[in-house]
Amino acid sequence: METAAPLYNEKGISGVSIDDVLAATKVTKGCLYGHFENKDDLSAQVIDLLLKKVTDKIRMVVYPNKTAKAKVFAFMDFYKDPIQTYIPGGCPIFNTAVEADDNYPAAKQKVGAIIRAGQEEITTVLQEGIRNGEFSDKLDPAVFAFKMVAAIEGGVVMCRAMGTVKPMHTLIKSLKAELEQYEP
């Protein structure tokens, strides 16, 4: 699954064939089907792995920070290079959401749950920042969290399509400046 994960992230569920997985993993079809019922089972497990890997990595980057501001800035900085992403091919959350929206209802549910949980976690961090005096109560944590994630995920796609990281750096700088406006 570790070897197949980047293939799925780069090509998508429908773009990856069993032959692609066999070539990358150098296992036989019998061996592969000894572990997975079919391509759908393999795909579901690989998507679970991709989503877990990226969310675990984000949490490892964000939560060691002491302040709410530092946590939110760490989240933003995680996405500062949309070309050379943690898992090759871009953000697995966004990639899965786009493909799953039309074709894979189970994957859509999984990615929807990940997005909701992420929004709630960022909202909670921002609420803590308000409670501990880092931000004024004029900040609407849920609105800022949604705006930030939507902008960053969109920025990843746009920067990857244009082949440049510069707009992402500008976006993150702008989001940080906006958040800093809520400091007392």
GROMACS .gro file of C-alpha atoms in nm:
model
  184
    1MET     CA    1   0.000   0.000   0.000
    2GLU     CA    2   0.290   0.236   0.077
    3THR     CA    3   0.420   0.191  -0.278
    4ALA     CA    4   0.075   0.226  -0.435
    5ALA     CA    5  -0.016   0.540  -0.236
    6PRO     CA    6   0.179   0.790  -0.450
    7LEU     CA    7   0.038   0.629  -0.765
    8TYR     CA    8  -0.316   0.683  -0.639
    9ASN     CA    9  -0.237   1.038  -0.531
   10GLU     CA   10  -0.086   1.125  -0.868
   11LYS     CA   11  -0.321   0.936  -1.101
   12GLY     CA   12  -0.640   0.903  -0.899
   13ILE     CA   13  -0.851   0.599  -0.828
   14SER     CA   14  -0.969   0.563  -1.188
   15GLY     CA   15  -0.626   0.638  -1.331
   16VAL     CA   16  -0.444   0.360  -1.147
   17SER     CA   17  -0.463   0.012  -1.294
   18ILE     CA   18  -0.379  -0.313  -1.122
   19ASP     CA   19  -0.090  -0.342  -1.371
   20ASP     CA   20   0.044  -0.005  -1.244
   21VAL     CA   21   0.036  -0.136  -0.887
   22LEU     CA   22   0.196  -0.467  -0.986
   23ALA     CA   23   0.475  -0.289  -1.174
   24ALA     CA   24   0.545  -0.052  -0.885
   25THR     CA   25   0.530  -0.314  -0.610
   26LYS     CA   26   0.695  -0.593  -0.806
   27VAL     CA   27   0.451  -0.848  -0.666
   28THR     CA   28   0.245  -1.100  -0.857
   29LYS     CA   29  -0.125  -1.064  -0.921
   30GLY     CA   30  -0.185  -1.366  -0.697
   31CYS     CA   31   0.007  -1.205  -0.414
   32LEU     CA   32  -0.184  -0.879  -0.454
   33TYR     CA   33  -0.520  -1.055  -0.455
   34GLY     CA   34  -0.411  -1.256  -0.154
   35HIS     CA   35  -0.423  -0.929   0.040
   36PHE     CA   36  -0.711  -0.747  -0.133
   37GLU     CA   37  -1.046  -0.875  -0.258
   38ASN     CA   38  -1.035  -0.662  -0.572
   39LYS     CA   39  -0.925  -0.322  -0.703
   40ASP     CA   40  -1.203  -0.149  -0.509
   41ASP     CA   41  -1.075  -0.300  -0.183
   42LEU     CA   42  -0.716  -0.200  -0.268
   43SER     CA   43  -0.830   0.150  -0.362
   44ALA     CA   44  -1.031   0.195  -0.041
   45GLN     CA   45  -0.739   0.085   0.175
   46VAL     CA   46  -0.489   0.302  -0.013
   47ILE     CA   47  -0.719   0.606   0.016
   48ASP     CA   48  -0.750   0.539   0.391
   49LEU     CA   49  -0.370   0.523   0.414
   50LEU     CA   50  -0.322   0.846   0.214
   51LEU     CA   51  -0.572   1.037   0.427
   52LYS     CA   52  -0.422   0.905   0.750
   53LYS     CA   53  -0.066   0.981   0.643
   54VAL     CA   54  -0.139   1.341   0.551
   55THR     CA   55  -0.356   1.416   0.855
   56ASP     CA   56  -0.103   1.253   1.091
   57LYS     CA   57   0.179   1.456   0.934
   58ILE     CA   58  -0.017   1.781   0.963
   59ARG     CA   59  -0.089   1.709   1.331
   60MET     CA   60   0.280   1.631   1.392
   61VAL     CA   61   0.370   1.968   1.242
   62VAL     CA   62   0.094   2.171   1.412
   63TYR     CA   63   0.043   2.042   1.765
   64PRO     CA   64   0.395   2.065   1.910
   65ASN     CA   65   0.365   2.445   1.884
   66LYS     CA   66   0.276   2.623   2.206
   67THR     CA   67   0.049   2.906   2.091
   68ALA     CA   68  -0.263   2.908   1.877
   69LYS     CA   69  -0.098   3.150   1.635
   70ALA     CA   70   0.207   2.925   1.600
   71LYS     CA   71  -0.017   2.623   1.539
   72VAL     CA   72  -0.216   2.798   1.266
   73PHE     CA   73   0.101   2.936   1.107
   74ALA     CA   74   0.253   2.585   1.113
   75PHE     CA   75  -0.056   2.454   0.934
   76MET     CA   76  -0.018   2.721   0.666
   77ASP     CA   77   0.355   2.656   0.631
   78PHE     CA   78   0.290   2.284   0.580
   79TYR     CA   79   0.150   2.383   0.240
   80LYS     CA   80   0.418   2.637   0.144
   81ASP     CA   81   0.557   2.417  -0.135
   82PRO     CA   82   0.267   2.288  -0.343
   83ILE     CA   83   0.502   2.141  -0.603
   84GLN     CA   84   0.710   1.918  -0.374
   85THR     CA   85   0.431   1.792  -0.149
   86TYR     CA   86   0.466   1.555   0.147
   87ILE     CA   87   0.311   1.282  -0.066
   88PRO     CA   88   0.394   1.319  -0.436
   89GLY     CA   89   0.104   1.443  -0.646
   90GLY     CA   90  -0.041   1.719  -0.432
   91CYS     CA   91  -0.274   1.712  -0.137
   92PRO     CA   92  -0.442   1.370  -0.099
   93ILE     CA   93  -0.739   1.531   0.075
   94PHE     CA   94  -0.812   1.760  -0.218
   95ASN     CA   95  -0.725   1.500  -0.482
   96THR     CA   96  -0.955   1.242  -0.326
   97ALA     CA   97  -1.234   1.495  -0.275
   98VAL     CA   98  -1.233   1.597  -0.640
   99GLU     CA   99  -1.234   1.245  -0.778
  100ALA     CA  100  -1.466   1.099  -0.516
  101ASP     CA  101  -1.726   1.371  -0.562
  102ASP     CA  102  -1.864   1.218  -0.879
  103ASN     CA  103  -1.760   0.855  -0.876
  104TYR     CA  104  -1.679   0.709  -0.537
  105PRO     CA  105  -1.939   0.776  -0.266
  106ALA     CA  106  -1.752   0.583   0.005
  107ALA     CA  107  -1.433   0.781  -0.055
  108LYS     CA  108  -1.640   1.102  -0.065
  109GLN     CA  109  -1.776   1.024   0.283
  110LYS     CA  110  -1.426   0.954   0.416
  111VAL     CA  111  -1.274   1.271   0.277
  112GLY     CA  112  -1.576   1.474   0.388
  113ALA     CA  113  -1.522   1.348   0.742
  114ILE     CA  114  -1.151   1.438   0.724
  115ILE     CA  115  -1.231   1.789   0.599
  116ARG     CA  116  -1.495   1.843   0.870
  117ALA     CA  117  -1.259   1.717   1.141
  118GLY     CA  118  -0.978   1.941   1.014
  119GLN     CA  119  -1.207   2.244   1.009
  120GLU     CA  120  -1.319   2.167   1.363
  121GLU     CA  121  -0.960   2.127   1.484
  122ILE     CA  122  -0.850   2.458   1.335
  123THR     CA  123  -1.163   2.628   1.469
  124THR     CA  124  -1.085   2.490   1.816
  125VAL     CA  125  -0.726   2.617   1.797
  126LEU     CA  126  -0.851   2.963   1.700
  127GLN     CA  127  -1.110   2.956   1.981
  128GLU     CA  128  -0.830   2.871   2.224
  129GLY     CA  129  -0.639   3.168   2.087
  130ILE     CA  130  -0.934   3.394   2.164
  131ARG     CA  131  -0.971   3.248   2.514
  132ASN     CA  132  -0.603   3.290   2.598
  133GLY     CA  133  -0.591   3.647   2.466
  134GLU     CA  134  -0.390   3.590   2.147
  135PHE     CA  135  -0.679   3.704   1.928
  136SER     CA  136  -0.970   3.939   1.984
  137ASP     CA  137  -1.324   3.808   1.989
  138LYS     CA  138  -1.384   3.984   1.658
  139LEU     CA  139  -1.224   3.682   1.492
  140ASP     CA  140  -1.481   3.428   1.375
  141PRO     CA  141  -1.284   3.103   1.410
  142ALA     CA  142  -1.510   2.889   1.190
  143VAL     CA  143  -1.517   3.143   0.908
  144PHE     CA  144  -1.141   3.202   0.916
  145ALA     CA  145  -1.070   2.826   0.932
  146PHE     CA  146  -1.289   2.759   0.629
  147LYS     CA  147  -1.147   3.051   0.433
  148MET     CA  148  -0.789   2.954   0.513
  149VAL     CA  149  -0.827   2.588   0.417
  150ALA     CA  150  -1.027   2.669   0.102
  151ALA     CA  151  -0.766   2.924  -0.006
  152ILE     CA  152  -0.472   2.695   0.065
  153GLU     CA  153  -0.623   2.389  -0.104
  154GLY     CA  154  -0.718   2.600  -0.406
  155GLY     CA  155  -0.372   2.752  -0.401
  156VAL     CA  156  -0.212   2.407  -0.410
  157VAL     CA  157  -0.407   2.315  -0.722
  158MET     CA  158  -0.342   2.646  -0.896
  159CYS     CA  159   0.030   2.650  -0.814
  160ARG     CA  160   0.072   2.291  -0.930
  161ALA     CA  161  -0.107   2.375  -1.257
  162MET     CA  162   0.111   2.683  -1.310
  163GLY     CA  163   0.430   2.510  -1.194
  164THR     CA  164   0.525   2.775  -0.941
  165VAL     CA  165   0.529   2.813  -0.561
  166LYS     CA  166   0.544   3.193  -0.560
  167PRO     CA  167   0.167   3.257  -0.548
  168MET     CA  168   0.139   3.020  -0.250
  169HIS     CA  169   0.403   3.214  -0.060
  170THR     CA  170   0.206   3.534  -0.127
  171LEU     CA  171  -0.120   3.368  -0.022
  172ILE     CA  172   0.024   3.236   0.304
  173LYS     CA  173   0.179   3.573   0.382
  174SER     CA  174  -0.159   3.738   0.322
  175LEU     CA  175  -0.346   3.485   0.540
  176LYS     CA  176  -0.094   3.531   0.821
  177ALA     CA  177  -0.128   3.910   0.799
  178GLU     CA  178  -0.506   3.880   0.811
  179LEU     CA  179  -0.491   3.662   1.122
  180GLU     CA  180  -0.247   3.902   1.286
  181GLN     CA  181  -0.504   4.180   1.246
  182TYR     CA  182  -0.703   4.006   1.520
  183GLU     CA  183  -0.421   4.032   1.772
  184PRO     CA  184  -0.499   4.270   2.057
   0.00000   0.00000   0.00000
